[in-house]
Coordinates of C-alpha atoms and ligand atoms in Angstrom, one line a residue:
Chain A
M189 CA -48.0 12.5 50.2
S190 CA -46.3 9.5 51.7
N191 CA -44.4 7.0 49.5
A192 CA -45.9 3.7 48.3
L193 CA -43.5 1.6 50.4
P194 CA -41.5 2.1 53.6
P195 CA -37.9 3.5 53.4
G196 CA -35.0 1.1 53.3
L197 CA -35.6 -0.8 50.0
P198 CA -32.7 -0.8 47.5
A199 CA -32.4 2.3 45.4
P200 CA -32.1 2.1 41.6
A201 CA -28.4 2.1 40.5
Q202 CA -29.2 4.7 37.7
E203 CA -26.7 3.0 35.3
P204 CA -25.4 4.7 32.1
V205 CA -27.7 2.7 29.7
A206 CA -30.8 4.1 31.6
K207 CA -29.5 7.6 32.4
P208 CA -32.1 9.6 30.3
Y209 CA -34.9 7.7 32.0
W210 CA -33.7 8.6 35.5
E211 CA -33.0 12.2 34.6
G212 CA -36.5 12.5 33.1
T213 CA -38.2 11.2 36.2
R214 CA -36.6 14.0 38.2
T215 CA -38.6 16.5 36.2
N216 CA -41.8 14.4 36.1
K217 CA -41.2 13.2 32.5
L218 CA -41.5 9.6 31.4
M219 CA -38.7 8.9 28.9
I220 CA -38.2 5.6 27.2
Q221 CA -35.9 4.3 24.4
R222 CA -37.0 4.8 20.8
C223 CA -34.8 3.6 18.0
T224 CA -33.8 6.3 15.6
G225 CA -33.2 3.6 12.9
C226 CA -36.6 1.9 12.8
G227 CA -38.8 3.9 15.3
A228 CA -39.4 0.9 17.6
H229 CA -40.1 1.7 21.3
Q230 CA -38.0 -0.3 23.7
W231 CA -38.2 -1.0 27.4
G232 CA -36.2 -1.8 29.6
P233 CA -33.2 -0.1 28.3
E234 CA -30.7 -1.9 26.2
W235 CA -27.7 -0.9 24.1
V236 CA -29.1 -2.2 20.8
C237 CA -32.5 -2.1 19.1
H238 CA -33.9 -5.6 19.3
R239 CA -35.7 -5.0 15.9
C240 CA -33.1 -3.5 13.5
H241 CA -29.8 -3.8 15.6
S242 CA -29.1 -0.1 15.4
F243 CA -27.0 1.3 18.3
D244 CA -28.5 4.7 17.7
L245 CA -31.2 4.5 20.3
G246 CA -32.9 7.8 21.1
W247 CA -35.1 8.7 24.0
E248 CA -38.6 10.0 23.7
E249 CA -41.0 11.5 26.2
V250 CA -44.1 9.4 26.3
A251 CA -47.6 10.0 27.7
P252 CA -47.5 9.0 31.4
R253 CA -50.6 6.7 31.2
G254 CA -51.5 3.2 30.4
R255 CA -53.6 0.2 31.4
I256 CA -53.0 -2.6 33.8
W257 CA -51.6 -5.7 32.0
S258 CA -51.3 -7.8 35.2
W259 CA -50.9 -7.4 38.9
Q260 CA -49.9 -9.0 42.2
R261 CA -50.2 -8.3 45.9
P262 CA -47.3 -9.6 48.0
H263 CA -48.0 -10.3 51.6
H264 CA -44.8 -12.1 52.6
P265 CA -42.0 -9.6 53.3
V266 CA -39.1 -10.1 50.9
H267 CA -36.9 -7.5 52.4
P268 CA -36.3 -6.3 56.0
A269 CA -37.7 -2.9 55.1
L270 CA -41.1 -4.6 54.5
N271 CA -41.3 -6.5 57.8
G272 CA -44.6 -5.6 59.4
H273 CA -45.7 -3.4 56.5
G274 CA -48.5 -5.7 55.2
P275 CA -49.7 -6.3 51.7
Y276 CA -49.0 -3.9 48.8
T277 CA -49.8 -3.9 45.2
I278 CA -47.5 -4.2 42.2
V279 CA -48.8 -3.6 38.7
L280 CA -47.4 -4.3 35.2
V281 CA -48.6 -1.3 33.1
E282 CA -48.9 -1.4 29.3
L283 CA -48.3 1.9 27.5
P284 CA -50.5 1.9 24.4
E285 CA -49.1 5.2 23.3
A286 CA -45.5 3.9 23.4
G287 CA -45.6 0.7 21.3
N288 CA -47.2 -1.2 24.2
V289 CA -44.1 -1.5 26.2
R290 CA -44.7 -2.4 29.8
M291 CA -43.5 -0.9 33.1
V292 CA -43.5 -2.2 36.7
G293 CA -44.6 0.0 39.6
N294 CA -46.8 0.1 42.7
L295 CA -50.5 0.8 42.4
L296 CA -51.4 3.5 44.9
C297 CA -54.5 1.9 46.4
A298 CA -55.9 0.4 49.6
P299 CA -54.3 -3.0 50.5
D300 CA -57.5 -4.8 49.7
A301 CA -58.6 -2.7 46.7
K302 CA -60.0 -4.7 43.7
V303 CA -57.6 -4.7 40.8
E304 CA -58.8 -5.2 37.2
I305 CA -56.6 -6.2 34.3
G306 CA -57.3 -3.5 31.6
A307 CA -58.0 -0.7 34.0
E308 CA -56.6 2.7 33.0
V309 CA -53.9 4.2 35.2
E310 CA -51.7 7.3 35.2
A311 CA -48.2 7.8 36.5
V312 CA -47.4 9.4 39.8
F313 CA -43.8 10.6 40.2
E314 CA -42.5 9.8 43.7
P315 CA -39.3 11.7 44.5
H316 CA -36.7 10.4 46.9
D317 CA -34.9 13.7 47.4
D318 CA -33.0 12.6 50.5
A319 CA -31.3 9.6 48.8
D320 CA -27.7 10.0 47.6
P321 CA -27.9 10.3 44.7
P322 CA -31.6 11.4 44.7
Y323 CA -34.0 9.5 42.4
T324 CA -37.7 9.5 41.5
L325 CA -39.8 6.3 41.2
V326 CA -42.8 6.0 38.8
Q327 CA -45.9 4.8 40.6
W328 CA -49.4 4.4 39.2
R329 CA -53.0 5.3 40.3
A330 CA -56.4 4.6 38.8
K331 CA -57.2 7.3 36.2
G332 CA -59.5 9.9 37.7
Chain B
M278 CA -26.7 -36.8 6.1
S279 CA -27.7 -38.9 9.1
E280 CA -30.4 -37.6 11.4
R281 CA -29.1 -35.4 14.1
T282 CA -30.8 -36.6 17.3
L283 CA -30.1 -37.9 20.8
R284 CA -33.1 -40.3 20.6
G285 CA -32.0 -43.7 22.0
K286 CA -28.3 -42.7 21.8
V287 CA -27.6 -42.5 25.5
A288 CA -29.0 -44.0 28.8
I289 CA -29.1 -43.1 32.4
A290 CA -27.2 -46.0 34.0
G291 CA -27.2 -44.8 37.6
I292 CA -29.1 -42.6 40.0
G293 CA -28.0 -41.2 43.3
E294 CA -29.2 -39.0 46.0
T295 CA -28.4 -38.0 49.6
T296 CA -30.7 -37.9 52.5
Y297 CA -33.0 -34.9 52.0
Y298 CA -33.1 -32.3 54.7
K299 CA -35.1 -29.2 55.6
H300 CA -33.0 -26.2 54.7
G301 CA -30.2 -25.5 57.1
H302 CA -30.5 -29.0 58.6
S303 CA -27.8 -30.9 56.7
P304 CA -25.0 -32.1 59.0
D305 CA -22.8 -32.2 55.9
A306 CA -21.3 -29.4 53.8
E307 CA -22.7 -28.8 50.4
F308 CA -19.7 -30.2 48.6
K309 CA -19.8 -33.3 50.7
L310 CA -23.4 -33.8 49.7
A311 CA -22.4 -33.5 46.0
L312 CA -19.7 -36.2 46.5
Q313 CA -22.2 -38.5 48.2
A314 CA -24.7 -38.2 45.4
V315 CA -22.1 -38.7 42.7
L316 CA -20.7 -41.8 44.4
A317 CA -24.2 -43.2 44.9
A318 CA -25.0 -42.8 41.2
C319 CA -21.8 -44.6 40.3
R320 CA -22.5 -47.4 42.8
D321 CA -26.1 -47.8 41.4
A322 CA -24.6 -48.1 37.9
G323 CA -21.9 -50.5 38.9
I324 CA -19.3 -48.2 37.5
D325 CA -16.0 -47.2 39.1
P326 CA -16.2 -43.5 40.0
K327 CA -12.7 -43.0 38.6
E328 CA -14.2 -43.8 35.2
V329 CA -16.4 -40.7 35.3
D330 CA -14.9 -38.2 32.9
G331 CA -17.4 -35.4 32.9
F332 CA -19.7 -33.3 35.1
A333 CA -22.7 -31.1 34.0
S334 CA -24.8 -28.9 36.3
Y335 CA -27.0 -25.8 36.3
G336 CA -28.3 -23.0 38.6
N337 CA -24.7 -21.9 39.2
D338 CA -24.0 -25.0 41.3
R339 CA -21.1 -24.2 43.6
S340 CA -19.6 -27.8 43.5
E341 CA -17.3 -27.2 40.6
A342 CA -16.4 -30.0 38.2
V343 CA -12.7 -29.6 38.7
R344 CA -12.9 -29.8 42.4
L345 CA -15.1 -32.9 42.1
A346 CA -12.6 -34.5 39.7
A347 CA -9.7 -33.8 42.0
A348 CA -11.5 -35.0 45.1
L349 CA -12.6 -38.2 43.5
G350 CA -9.3 -38.9 41.8
I351 CA -10.9 -38.9 38.3
K352 CA -8.3 -40.1 35.8
E353 CA -9.1 -37.6 33.1
L354 CA -11.7 -34.8 32.9
R355 CA -13.1 -34.5 29.4
F356 CA -16.3 -32.5 29.9
S357 CA -17.2 -29.8 32.4
N358 CA -20.4 -27.8 31.8
M359 CA -22.5 -25.2 33.6
H360 CA -25.8 -24.3 32.0
W361 CA -26.8 -20.6 32.2
G362 CA -29.9 -19.6 34.1
G363 CA -31.2 -19.7 37.7
G364 CA -33.1 -22.3 39.7
G365 CA -34.2 -25.5 38.1
G366 CA -34.6 -24.2 34.5
G367 CA -31.5 -26.2 33.6
V368 CA -32.3 -29.5 35.2
A369 CA -33.1 -31.4 32.0
A370 CA -30.5 -29.3 30.1
S371 CA -27.8 -30.7 32.4
V372 CA -28.8 -34.2 31.5
A373 CA -29.0 -33.2 27.8
N374 CA -25.6 -31.6 27.9
A375 CA -24.1 -34.7 29.5
A376 CA -25.9 -36.7 26.8
A377 CA -24.6 -34.5 24.0
A378 CA -21.1 -34.9 25.3
V379 CA -21.4 -38.7 25.5
H380 CA -23.0 -39.1 22.1
S381 CA -20.5 -36.8 20.4
G382 CA -17.6 -38.7 21.8
M383 CA -16.3 -35.8 23.8
A384 CA -16.7 -37.9 26.9
N385 CA -17.8 -41.4 27.9
C386 CA -19.3 -41.3 31.3
V387 CA -20.8 -38.1 32.5
I388 CA -22.5 -37.1 35.8
A389 CA -25.4 -34.6 35.7
F390 CA -26.0 -33.3 39.3
R391 CA -27.3 -30.6 41.6
S392 CA -26.1 -30.0 45.2
L393 CA -27.7 -27.5 47.6
A394 CA -27.1 -26.6 51.2
Q395 CA -29.2 -23.5 51.6
G396 CA -28.3 -23.3 55.3
Q397 CA -24.7 -23.0 54.4
F398 CA -25.4 -20.4 51.7
A399 CA -28.0 -17.8 50.9
R400 CA -31.7 -18.6 50.6
Y401 CA -33.8 -18.0 47.5
G402 CA -37.0 -16.7 49.0
R403 CA -35.7 -13.3 50.0
G404 CA -34.3 -10.5 48.0
A405 CA -30.5 -9.9 48.1
A406 CA -29.4 -7.3 50.6
V407 CA -27.9 -4.7 48.2
P408 CA -27.8 -1.0 48.7
A409 CA -28.5 -0.2 45.0
A410 CA -30.3 -2.5 42.5
S411 CA -28.7 -2.7 39.0
G412 CA -29.7 -4.1 35.6
D413 CA -33.4 -5.2 35.5
D414 CA -33.6 -5.1 39.2
A415 CA -33.2 -1.3 39.2
F416 CA -36.8 -1.3 37.8
L417 CA -38.1 -4.0 40.2
F418 CA -36.5 -4.0 43.6
P419 CA -37.5 -0.4 44.6
Y420 CA -41.1 -1.5 44.1
G421 CA -40.7 -4.5 46.4
L422 CA -40.5 -7.0 43.6
M423 CA -37.6 -9.2 44.5
S424 CA -38.4 -12.9 45.1
P425 CA -38.9 -15.7 42.5
A426 CA -42.6 -15.9 43.5
Q427 CA -43.0 -12.3 42.7
R428 CA -41.1 -12.5 39.5
F429 CA -43.5 -15.1 38.2
A430 CA -46.7 -14.0 39.9
M431 CA -47.9 -11.5 37.3
K432 CA -47.5 -14.1 34.5
I433 CA -49.7 -16.4 36.4
T434 CA -52.3 -13.7 37.3
R435 CA -52.6 -12.8 33.6
F436 CA -52.9 -16.4 32.4
M437 CA -55.4 -17.6 35.0
T438 CA -57.5 -14.5 34.6
E439 CA -57.5 -14.7 30.8
H440 CA -58.5 -18.4 30.9
G441 CA -60.8 -18.3 34.0
I442 CA -58.8 -21.0 35.8
K443 CA -59.6 -21.3 39.5
H444 CA -57.2 -21.6 42.4
E445 CA -58.6 -25.1 43.1
A446 CA -56.7 -26.3 40.0
L447 CA -53.5 -25.3 41.7
R448 CA -54.6 -26.9 44.9
S449 CA -54.9 -30.2 43.2
I450 CA -51.3 -29.9 41.9
A451 CA -50.0 -29.2 45.5
M452 CA -52.1 -32.0 46.9
A453 CA -50.8 -34.6 44.4
S454 CA -47.2 -34.0 45.5
Y455 CA -48.1 -34.2 49.2
H456 CA -50.2 -37.3 48.6
H457 CA -47.3 -39.2 46.9
A458 CA -44.8 -38.1 49.6
Q459 CA -46.9 -39.9 52.2
T460 CA -45.7 -43.3 50.8
N461 CA -42.1 -42.1 50.2
P462 CA -40.0 -42.5 53.3
S463 CA -37.3 -40.4 51.7
A464 CA -39.6 -37.4 51.3
V465 CA -39.1 -34.4 53.6
M466 CA -42.9 -34.2 53.9
Y467 CA -43.4 -37.9 54.7
G468 CA -45.9 -38.1 57.5
R469 CA -47.1 -34.6 56.9
P470 CA -50.2 -34.8 54.6
L471 CA -51.9 -31.9 53.1
T472 CA -55.7 -31.5 53.2
E473 CA -57.9 -29.1 51.3
E474 CA -58.7 -27.3 54.5
K475 CA -55.1 -26.9 55.4
Y476 CA -54.3 -25.6 52.0
D477 CA -57.3 -23.1 52.0
A478 CA -56.3 -21.9 55.4
S479 CA -52.7 -21.3 54.6
R480 CA -51.4 -17.7 54.5
W481 CA -51.0 -15.6 51.4
I482 CA -47.5 -15.3 50.0
V483 CA -48.7 -13.3 47.0
E484 CA -52.3 -12.7 46.0
P485 CA -54.2 -13.8 44.0
F486 CA -52.7 -17.3 43.3
H487 CA -49.8 -18.0 45.7
R488 CA -50.8 -19.4 49.1
L489 CA -48.1 -21.0 51.3
F490 CA -48.7 -24.4 49.9
D491 CA -48.4 -23.2 46.3
C492 CA -44.8 -22.4 47.0
C493 CA -41.8 -24.8 47.1
Q494 CA -39.9 -25.3 50.3
E495 CA -36.1 -24.9 50.3
N496 CA -34.0 -27.9 51.2
D497 CA -30.5 -29.3 51.6
G498 CA -29.2 -32.3 49.7
A499 CA -27.8 -33.5 46.4
G500 CA -28.9 -35.7 43.5
A501 CA -27.0 -37.1 40.5
V502 CA -27.4 -39.3 37.4
L503 CA -24.8 -41.1 35.4
V504 CA -25.1 -40.8 31.6
V505 CA -23.4 -43.4 29.3
P506 CA -23.7 -44.5 25.7
A507 CA -26.8 -46.6 25.0
D508 CA -24.7 -49.7 24.1
R509 CA -22.9 -49.7 27.3
A510 CA -26.1 -49.5 29.4
K511 CA -27.1 -52.9 28.2
D512 CA -24.3 -54.6 30.2
L513 CA -25.0 -52.8 33.4
P514 CA -27.0 -54.0 36.4
H515 CA -30.3 -52.0 35.9
K516 CA -32.9 -52.1 33.1
P517 CA -31.7 -49.3 30.8
T518 CA -33.5 -46.0 30.7
Y519 CA -33.0 -44.2 27.4
L520 CA -33.1 -40.5 26.6
L521 CA -35.8 -40.1 23.9
G522 CA -36.0 -36.4 23.5
T523 CA -34.8 -33.2 25.1
A524 CA -34.7 -29.5 24.4
Q525 CA -33.7 -26.3 26.2
G526 CA -34.0 -22.5 25.6
G527 CA -36.8 -20.0 25.4
H528 CA -39.2 -18.5 22.8
H529 CA -38.8 -15.2 21.1
R530 CA -37.4 -12.6 23.6
S531 CA -38.6 -14.6 26.6
A532 CA -36.0 -12.7 28.7
A533 CA -37.0 -9.2 27.4
P534 CA -36.1 -6.8 30.2
V535 CA -38.6 -5.6 32.9
H536 CA -41.4 -8.0 32.1
N537 CA -41.6 -7.1 28.3
A538 CA -41.6 -10.6 26.8
P539 CA -44.1 -10.4 23.9
D540 CA -45.7 -13.7 24.9
Y541 CA -45.7 -12.8 28.6
A542 CA -48.1 -15.1 30.3
S543 CA -45.9 -18.1 29.7
A544 CA -43.7 -20.6 31.5
H545 CA -41.3 -20.2 28.5
F546 CA -41.8 -23.7 27.0
P547 CA -43.7 -23.2 23.7
T548 CA -40.7 -23.8 21.5
V549 CA -38.8 -26.0 23.9
A550 CA -41.7 -28.5 24.3
K551 CA -42.2 -28.6 20.5
N552 CA -38.6 -29.4 19.9
M553 CA -38.5 -32.0 22.7
W554 CA -41.6 -33.8 21.3
A555 CA -40.1 -33.7 17.8
M556 CA -36.9 -35.3 18.9
A557 CA -38.8 -37.9 20.9
K558 CA -41.2 -38.6 18.0
L559 CA -43.8 -38.7 20.7
G560 CA -46.5 -36.4 22.1
P561 CA -48.1 -35.9 25.5
Q562 CA -50.6 -38.7 24.8
D563 CA -47.8 -41.2 24.8
V564 CA -46.6 -40.3 28.3
D565 CA -47.3 -42.7 31.2
V566 CA -46.0 -40.5 34.1
V567 CA -45.2 -36.8 34.3
Q568 CA -42.7 -35.2 36.6
A569 CA -43.4 -31.4 36.5
Y570 CA -41.1 -29.2 38.4
E571 CA -43.0 -27.1 41.0
N572 CA -41.4 -23.9 42.1
F573 CA -44.9 -22.6 42.3
T574 CA -48.1 -24.4 41.4
G575 CA -49.1 -21.7 38.9
G576 CA -45.8 -22.5 37.0
V577 CA -46.8 -26.2 36.9
L578 CA -50.1 -25.3 35.3
L579 CA -48.4 -23.2 32.6
S580 CA -45.8 -25.9 32.0
L581 CA -48.5 -28.6 31.6
V582 CA -50.4 -26.4 29.2
E583 CA -47.3 -25.6 27.1
H584 CA -46.3 -29.3 26.9
G585 CA -49.8 -30.2 25.7
F586 CA -50.9 -32.1 28.8
V587 CA -53.6 -29.7 29.8
D588 CA -56.0 -27.7 27.7
P589 CA -56.6 -24.3 29.4
K590 CA -60.3 -24.6 28.4
T591 CA -60.8 -27.7 30.5
A592 CA -58.1 -27.1 33.1
N593 CA -60.6 -26.7 36.0
E594 CA -62.3 -30.0 35.2
F595 CA -59.1 -31.9 34.5
L596 CA -56.8 -30.7 37.3
V597 CA -58.6 -32.6 40.1
L598 CA -56.6 -34.8 42.5
E599 CA -57.7 -38.2 41.4
N600 CA -56.5 -37.5 37.8
L601 CA -53.0 -36.8 39.1
L602 CA -52.4 -39.8 41.4
A603 CA -50.5 -43.0 40.9
P604 CA -51.2 -45.7 40.0
T605 CA -54.6 -45.2 38.2
G606 CA -54.9 -41.4 37.6
K607 CA -55.3 -40.2 34.0
M608 CA -52.0 -38.3 34.4
P609 CA -50.0 -39.5 37.4
M610 CA -47.8 -36.6 38.3
N611 CA -44.9 -36.0 40.7
T612 CA -45.0 -39.5 42.0
S613 CA -42.3 -39.2 44.6
G614 CA -43.6 -35.9 46.0
G615 CA -41.8 -33.6 43.7
N616 CA -40.1 -30.3 44.8
L617 CA -43.1 -29.5 47.0
A618 CA -43.0 -32.6 49.2
E619 CA -40.1 -34.9 48.4
C620 CA -37.3 -32.4 48.2
Y621 CA -36.6 -29.1 46.5
M622 CA -33.5 -30.5 44.8
H623 CA -34.1 -28.2 41.8
G624 CA -35.8 -31.0 39.9
L625 CA -32.9 -33.5 39.9
E626 CA -34.9 -35.7 42.3
M627 CA -37.6 -35.8 39.5
V628 CA -35.1 -37.2 37.0
N629 CA -34.2 -39.9 39.6
E630 CA -37.9 -40.7 40.1
A631 CA -38.5 -40.9 36.3
V632 CA -35.7 -43.5 36.1
R633 CA -37.3 -45.5 39.1
Q634 CA -40.7 -45.4 37.3
L635 CA -39.1 -46.9 34.1
R636 CA -37.2 -49.5 36.1
G637 CA -40.4 -50.4 38.0
T638 CA -39.0 -49.6 41.4
A639 CA -40.9 -46.5 42.4
N640 CA -42.7 -46.2 45.7
N641 CA -45.8 -45.1 43.8
Q642 CA -45.3 -47.2 40.8
V643 CA -47.4 -46.6 37.7
P644 CA -47.9 -50.1 36.2
D645 CA -46.0 -50.7 32.9
A646 CA -44.6 -47.2 32.7
N647 CA -42.7 -47.0 29.5
V648 CA -42.5 -43.2 28.9
V649 CA -41.8 -40.5 31.5
A650 CA -41.6 -36.8 30.9
V651 CA -39.6 -34.5 33.1
L652 CA -40.7 -30.9 32.7
G653 CA -37.9 -28.7 34.2
G654 CA -38.2 -25.5 36.2
P655 CA -40.8 -23.3 34.6
M656 CA -41.1 -19.5 34.5
V657 CA -37.4 -18.8 34.5
T658 CA -35.6 -18.6 31.1
P659 CA -33.9 -20.6 29.7
V660 CA -36.0 -23.7 30.6
S661 CA -35.5 -27.4 29.6
S662 CA -37.4 -30.7 29.5
L663 CA -36.7 -34.3 28.6
V664 CA -38.5 -37.6 27.9
L665 CA -37.1 -40.9 29.0
G666 CA -38.3 -44.4 27.9
T667 CA -37.7 -48.1 28.3
E668 CA -36.2 -50.3 25.6
A669 CA -39.7 -50.9 24.3
T670 CA -39.9 -47.3 23.1
L671 CA -36.8 -47.4 20.9
Ligands
LIG45 ZN1 -34.5 -0.2 15.4

């Protein structure tokens, strides 16, 4: 399967605060922060729980599915790697099984596909094994 | 305890601006543009530039206060202030910070300004060329989400879809700015009118609500205003323009990482607008002219809604061109051409236009304008807004 976008876009830095997320994606697991103090889910990663101020943030594997909260379809290339590529679809996906946190990814679909807010989607793990260091992106497709 | 407020305490005594250029076309360096705007504001106020004792700016302006103070031979620098946040979110905050310094006695005569030469430096509309994306960007850049238009687009999609607002409402916002620029010889888009056909035929930047004419241009230039205590403004050449209310900031977790703000489909003004109206002791119904920062027309819509100027339920009917035009529209807006068509000076040009409207000297003058609102750059966070008024409003 080809990747959602052409090669050459910036890779994620895989910083310490987000390490368990990036490690999880390498084994096709969706890991997000969950506070061991109050149980709140939190995304993106931060050093403190926004609800109870505990620094004891754990990580939990969550169901790799959700629903489209919003979307956009860029046409104008914002990076040299996208020159000549044409429109692609970005979705904001809400995860109802993980405290309704939201994640950003590409929707794997035709460039003119109709996109509906509320539609159910599931994660597709997209490995970039040749990158140094390797990483895996989380993409989304309509739930089959 | 006396009431803590800036209402009526300070005035904008002078406004200044350079020639406005298409991006990359300024013959002058960015810092020279800043100097020109500062000197113009002092000249307009009839105040010796060496009396200026403070500078306030935003958007990480590169023309640093200490360099300005040294270059202009300022006697004593008493206030230097940079407001956090990108783009024009801080435009009203820079005036507010200058005002707070003046009212508190920290300084006497403070310039709020913005200088931009995007030919000399990087442009905004493209992602930074970095090998690895860090922070929030690690979860956005690899998916091709990098530019300001893209950062805001999903908020706008969500809001417009939820409320059934049509793209034509955004077209009216764009056309109002271009319309007013046609009678403003200083505007970059002077002589370049926008028609419905031209708008509808323009290319997509981002579907479903960002065509080319929904997006601001990028420009070179500088703008500045001079803030002094209200008492002093009475003895200066121009009719005084008073600060009535101002606020900055963002609502609960508006900057939550990776698009996780609880109130997501927002321009980030709900609390800011409430606080501004409370200080001004006014509401949207009292405003004669609106200057609403356009980075993207969708952001203007959300900004107008959150300040109470537009009800989402009637947005399609209300946001038609005739309602937005000076002198007779129900809500004359962006009367000098705004960011879209006068100049993308990160909103500082709108503060200048607000002052001209209150002095009665605008190109597209709204008769007897006594209250003008300036809604700063929407969709970023923090944001800021202000209301100015004539002596009659005190
Ligand atoms: Zn907690």
